[in-house]
mmCIF file of C-alpha atoms in Angstrom:
data_model
loop_
_atom_site.group_PDB
_atom_site.id
_atom_site.type_symbol
_atom_site.label_atom_id
_atom_site.label_comp_id
_atom_site.label_asym_id
_atom_site.label_seq_id
_atom_site.Cartn_x
_atom_site.Cartn_y
_atom_site.Cartn_z
ATOM 1 C CA MET A 13 0.000 0.000 0.010
ATOM 2 C CA LEU A 14 1.743 3.140 -1.229
ATOM 3 C CA ASP A 15 0.585 6.756 -1.211
ATOM 4 C CA ARG A 16 0.558 8.866 -4.389
ATOM 5 C CA GLU A 17 4.182 9.908 -3.869
ATOM 6 C CA GLY A 18 5.421 6.299 -3.494
ATOM 7 C CA PHE A 19 5.780 6.183 0.297
ATOM 8 C CA ARG A 20 4.570 3.211 2.322
ATOM 9 C CA PRO A 21 2.734 4.099 5.578
ATOM 10 C CA ASN A 22 4.679 2.787 8.545
ATOM 11 C CA VAL A 23 5.046 3.159 12.303
ATOM 12 C CA GLY A 24 8.166 3.561 14.416
ATOM 13 C CA ILE A 25 8.373 2.731 18.128
ATOM 14 C CA ILE A 26 10.561 4.280 20.798
ATOM 15 C CA LEU A 27 10.096 2.264 23.989
ATOM 16 C CA LEU A 28 11.250 3.766 27.300
ATOM 17 C CA ASN A 29 11.993 2.093 30.602
ATOM 18 C CA THR A 30 11.642 3.835 33.984
ATOM 19 C CA HIS A 31 15.155 5.318 33.594
ATOM 20 C CA ASN A 32 14.216 7.017 30.256
ATOM 21 C CA GLU A 33 16.487 4.562 28.434
ATOM 22 C CA VAL A 34 15.265 3.348 25.055
ATOM 23 C CA TRP A 35 14.865 -0.214 23.803
ATOM 24 C CA TRP A 36 17.568 -0.744 21.186
ATOM 25 C CA GLY A 37 17.404 -3.849 18.994
ATOM 26 C CA LYS A 38 20.146 -5.512 16.920
ATOM 27 C CA ARG A 39 18.871 -6.699 13.574
ATOM 28 C CA VAL A 40 19.098 -10.441 12.926
ATOM 29 C CA ARG A 41 22.501 -11.406 11.458
ATOM 30 C CA GLU A 42 23.536 -7.751 11.032
ATOM 31 C CA HIS A 43 25.693 -5.259 12.892
ATOM 32 C CA SER A 44 23.060 -2.530 12.798
ATOM 33 C CA TRP A 45 20.781 -1.466 15.648
ATOM 34 C CA GLN A 46 17.374 0.144 15.377
ATOM 35 C CA PHE A 47 13.979 0.792 16.933
ATOM 36 C CA PRO A 48 11.058 -1.491 16.158
ATOM 37 C CA GLN A 49 9.072 -0.418 13.083
ATOM 38 C CA GLY A 50 6.711 -1.841 10.501
ATOM 39 C CA GLY A 51 4.103 -1.234 7.877
ATOM 40 C CA ILE A 52 0.525 -0.210 8.399
ATOM 41 C CA LYS A 53 -1.802 -2.765 6.829
ATOM 42 C CA PHE A 54 -4.883 -1.773 4.874
ATOM 43 C CA GLY A 55 -7.673 -0.857 7.316
ATOM 44 C CA GLU A 56 -5.367 -0.426 10.318
ATOM 45 C CA THR A 57 -4.892 2.815 12.225
ATOM 46 C CA PRO A 58 -1.310 3.805 13.100
ATOM 47 C CA GLU A 59 -1.998 2.864 16.720
ATOM 48 C CA GLN A 60 -3.297 -0.581 15.776
ATOM 49 C CA ALA A 61 -0.259 -1.144 13.566
ATOM 50 C CA MET A 62 2.061 -0.018 16.382
ATOM 51 C CA PHE A 63 0.576 -2.542 18.847
ATOM 52 C CA ARG A 64 0.769 -5.338 16.245
ATOM 53 C CA GLU A 65 4.410 -4.535 15.379
ATOM 54 C CA LEU A 66 5.349 -4.237 19.043
ATOM 55 C CA GLU A 67 4.040 -7.753 19.692
ATOM 56 C CA GLU A 68 5.538 -9.238 16.511
ATOM 57 C CA GLU A 69 9.011 -7.710 16.922
ATOM 58 C CA VAL A 70 9.452 -7.312 20.692
ATOM 59 C CA GLY A 71 6.866 -9.723 22.125
ATOM 60 C CA LEU A 72 5.107 -7.031 24.209
ATOM 61 C CA LYS A 73 1.367 -6.648 24.372
ATOM 62 C CA ALA A 74 -0.728 -3.512 24.924
ATOM 63 C CA GLU A 75 -0.873 -4.177 28.691
ATOM 64 C CA HIS A 76 2.940 -4.049 28.898
ATOM 65 C CA VAL A 77 3.172 -0.436 27.693
ATOM 66 C CA LYS A 78 1.601 2.997 28.016
ATOM 67 C CA ILE A 79 1.479 5.477 25.110
ATOM 68 C CA ILE A 80 3.291 8.690 26.130
ATOM 69 C CA GLY A 81 3.135 10.551 22.810
ATOM 70 C CA ARG A 82 3.416 10.398 19.034
ATOM 71 C CA THR A 83 4.752 12.553 16.240
ATOM 72 C CA ARG A 84 2.412 15.211 14.988
ATOM 73 C CA ASP A 85 2.798 14.255 11.347
ATOM 74 C CA TRP A 86 4.447 11.744 9.042
ATOM 75 C CA LEU A 87 8.263 11.607 8.958
ATOM 76 C CA ARG A 88 9.662 10.394 5.628
ATOM 77 C CA TYR A 89 12.805 8.736 4.371
ATOM 78 C CA GLU A 90 13.723 7.605 0.898
ATOM 79 C CA VAL A 91 15.222 4.180 0.316
ATOM 80 C CA PRO A 92 18.202 3.992 -2.065
ATOM 81 C CA ASP A 93 17.530 2.041 -5.265
ATOM 82 C CA ARG A 94 19.990 -0.730 -4.332
ATOM 83 C CA PHE A 95 17.670 -1.687 -1.421
ATOM 84 C CA ILE A 96 14.494 -1.679 -3.514
ATOM 85 C CA LYS A 97 13.278 -4.854 -5.255
ATOM 86 C CA ARG A 98 13.501 -4.546 -9.016
ATOM 87 C CA GLU A 99 9.746 -5.117 -9.557
ATOM 88 C CA ILE A 100 8.723 -2.077 -7.512
ATOM 89 C CA ARG A 101 11.458 0.379 -8.564
ATOM 90 C CA GLY A 102 9.942 3.499 -10.015
ATOM 91 C CA HIS A 103 6.859 3.159 -7.825
ATOM 92 C CA TYR A 104 8.242 2.778 -4.298
ATOM 93 C CA ARG A 105 10.316 5.671 -2.869
ATOM 94 C CA GLY A 106 10.446 4.918 0.825
ATOM 95 C CA GLN A 107 8.584 5.013 4.116
ATOM 96 C CA LYS A 108 6.459 7.624 5.826
ATOM 97 C CA GLN A 109 6.206 6.977 9.539
ATOM 98 C CA ILE A 110 4.218 8.002 12.592
ATOM 99 C CA TRP A 111 6.497 7.506 15.605
ATOM 100 C CA PHE A 112 5.135 6.496 19.001
ATOM 101 C CA LEU A 113 6.839 7.021 22.355
ATOM 102 C CA LEU A 114 5.866 4.283 24.828
ATOM 103 C CA ARG A 115 6.632 3.700 28.500
ATOM 104 C CA MET A 116 7.158 0.076 29.464
ATOM 105 C CA VAL A 117 5.004 -0.899 32.439
ATOM 106 C CA GLY A 118 5.801 -4.578 32.116
ATOM 107 C CA ARG A 119 9.069 -6.308 33.042
ATOM 108 C CA ASP A 120 12.181 -7.030 31.001
ATOM 109 C CA CYS A 121 11.305 -10.710 31.099
ATOM 110 C CA ASP A 122 8.070 -9.938 29.166
ATOM 111 C CA ILE A 123 10.197 -9.177 26.111
ATOM 112 C CA ASN A 124 10.398 -12.108 23.690
ATOM 113 C CA LEU A 125 12.236 -11.704 20.378
ATOM 114 C CA ARG A 126 11.053 -15.127 19.198
ATOM 115 C CA GLY A 127 7.351 -14.338 19.069
ATOM 116 C CA THR A 128 7.201 -15.102 15.346
ATOM 117 C CA ASP A 129 8.849 -17.546 12.940
ATOM 118 C CA HIS A 130 10.867 -14.674 11.384
ATOM 119 C CA PRO A 131 12.389 -12.557 14.206
ATOM 120 C CA GLU A 132 13.566 -9.023 13.315
ATOM 121 C CA PHE A 133 16.080 -8.829 16.167
ATOM 122 C CA ASP A 134 18.522 -11.248 17.753
ATOM 123 C CA ALA A 135 19.634 -9.083 20.668
ATOM 124 C CA TRP A 136 18.446 -6.006 22.563
ATOM 125 C CA ARG A 137 19.537 -3.621 25.289
ATOM 126 C CA TRP A 138 18.483 -0.476 27.082
ATOM 127 C CA HIS A 139 20.377 2.569 25.845
ATOM 128 C CA ASP A 140 20.544 6.278 26.678
ATOM 129 C CA TYR A 141 17.751 8.185 24.950
ATOM 130 C CA TRP A 142 20.088 9.855 22.425
ATOM 131 C CA VAL A 143 21.173 6.679 20.640
ATOM 132 C CA PRO A 144 24.291 6.633 18.457
ATOM 133 C CA LEU A 145 22.941 7.212 14.944
ATOM 134 C CA ASP A 146 26.141 5.906 13.332
ATOM 135 C CA VAL A 147 24.937 2.337 13.965
ATOM 136 C CA VAL A 148 21.623 3.061 12.192
ATOM 137 C CA ILE A 149 21.522 2.467 8.448
ATOM 138 C CA GLU A 150 22.423 5.775 6.814
ATOM 139 C CA PHE A 151 19.164 6.566 5.015
ATOM 140 C CA LYS A 152 17.137 6.293 8.283
ATOM 141 C CA ARG A 153 19.351 8.541 10.424
ATOM 142 C CA GLU A 154 17.615 11.857 9.758
ATOM 143 C CA VAL A 155 14.185 10.417 10.575
ATOM 144 C CA TYR A 156 15.559 8.910 13.813
ATOM 145 C CA GLN A 157 16.978 12.302 14.776
ATOM 146 C CA LYS A 158 13.675 14.060 13.996
ATOM 147 C CA ALA A 159 11.620 11.479 15.914
ATOM 148 C CA LEU A 160 13.893 11.592 18.986
ATOM 149 C CA GLN A 161 13.855 15.393 18.973
ATOM 150 C CA GLU A 162 10.112 15.767 18.567
ATOM 151 C CA LEU A 163 9.265 13.104 21.155
ATOM 152 C CA SER A 164 11.829 14.289 23.744
ATOM 153 C CA ARG A 165 9.258 16.890 24.881
ATOM 154 C CA PHE A 166 7.353 14.029 26.568
ATOM 155 C CA LEU A 167 10.300 12.817 28.698
ATOM 156 C CA THR A 168 9.960 13.112 32.422
ATOM 157 C CA ARG A 169 12.694 12.895 35.008
ATOM 158 C CA PRO A 170 13.356 9.334 36.200
ATOM 159 C CA PRO A 171 12.387 8.628 39.814
ATOM 160 C CA HIS A 172 15.109 9.576 42.329
ATOM 161 C CA GLY A 173 17.514 6.780 43.121
ATOM 162 C CA ASN A 174 17.021 4.839 39.889
ATOM 163 C CA THR A 175 20.336 4.327 38.191
ATOM 164 C CA PRO A 176 20.629 3.304 34.559
ATOM 165 C CA ARG A 177 21.810 -0.189 33.775
ATOM 166 C CA HIS A 178 23.293 -1.379 30.567
ATOM 167 C CA GLY A 179 23.956 -4.715 28.978
ATOM 168 C CA ALA A 180 22.715 -6.581 25.954
ATOM 169 C CA ARG A 181 19.976 -9.171 26.090
ATOM 170 C CA TYR A 182 19.655 -12.018 23.642
ATOM 171 C CA LEU A 183 16.883 -14.281 22.297
ATOM 172 C CA ARG A 184 15.851 -15.539 25.746
ATOM 173 C CA GLN A 185 19.249 -17.257 25.953
ATOM 174 C CA ASN A 186 21.014 -14.800 28.247
ATOM 175 C CA HIS A 187 19.113 -15.060 31.544
ATOM 176 C CA ALA A 188 22.117 -14.261 33.761
ATOM 177 C CA GLY A 189 22.289 -10.617 32.617
ATOM 178 C CA ARG A 190 25.870 -10.810 31.427
ATOM 179 C CA PRO A 191 27.158 -7.751 29.555
ATOM 180 C CA ALA A 192 27.339 -7.856 25.764
ATOM 181 C CA GLY A 193 30.422 -9.637 24.471
ATOM 182 C CA GLU A 194 30.972 -11.655 27.664
ATOM 183 C CA PRO A 195 31.198 -15.336 26.810
ATOM 184 C CA GLN A 196 28.412 -17.674 27.818
ATOM 185 C CA PRO A 197 29.396 -20.442 30.283
ATOM 186 C CA GLN A 198 30.050 -23.801 28.718
ATOM 187 C CA GLU A 199 27.522 -26.524 29.351
ATOM 188 C CA ALA A 200 28.591 -28.951 31.990
ATOM 189 C CA LYS A 201 29.549 -32.313 30.552
ATOM 190 C CA PRO A 202 28.090 -35.397 32.238
ATOM 191 C CA LYS A 203 30.584 -37.230 34.403
ATOM 192 C CA ASN A 204 31.274 -40.880 33.667
ATOM 193 C CA GLU A 205 30.364 -42.866 36.738
#
């Protein structure tokens, strides 16, 4: 579903924890990090699409989050030709997105990257609100900057005494909370009796 200018309607999601850190996901088998996002299906509102994408990509349901705000209008980015399938070149230009800022009211253990047969992310972590845009694919950086700037007006101060915590999380495999890059323990081998 494209608009007259060749942009596909889409939603972007910035998910906050109680420390005002954002959920930052590593794309499957890539070295790029991004926020959850996805297309708006025919007949869906942006809010309905956002909740569907949140569940598909992050495993969170509506009861795990609270909507804090959204962008006033569509934010657009063009996709370079080399990333566009040959059969839609000339018609498809890119994405137009409504961005939502959500506050997580659930727990970290509610997040499940394997909620579908085709996961978008293979790791995640909480990151400072102003994420490093150099790890975002180049053609999306300006939209990320605009979304973060516009939605920053909704940020509140974290409760006193809460200190940020960092560390990557993986596809439900890293339950011990080890920092990113730290090796997993080896499985114990059965002893011969």
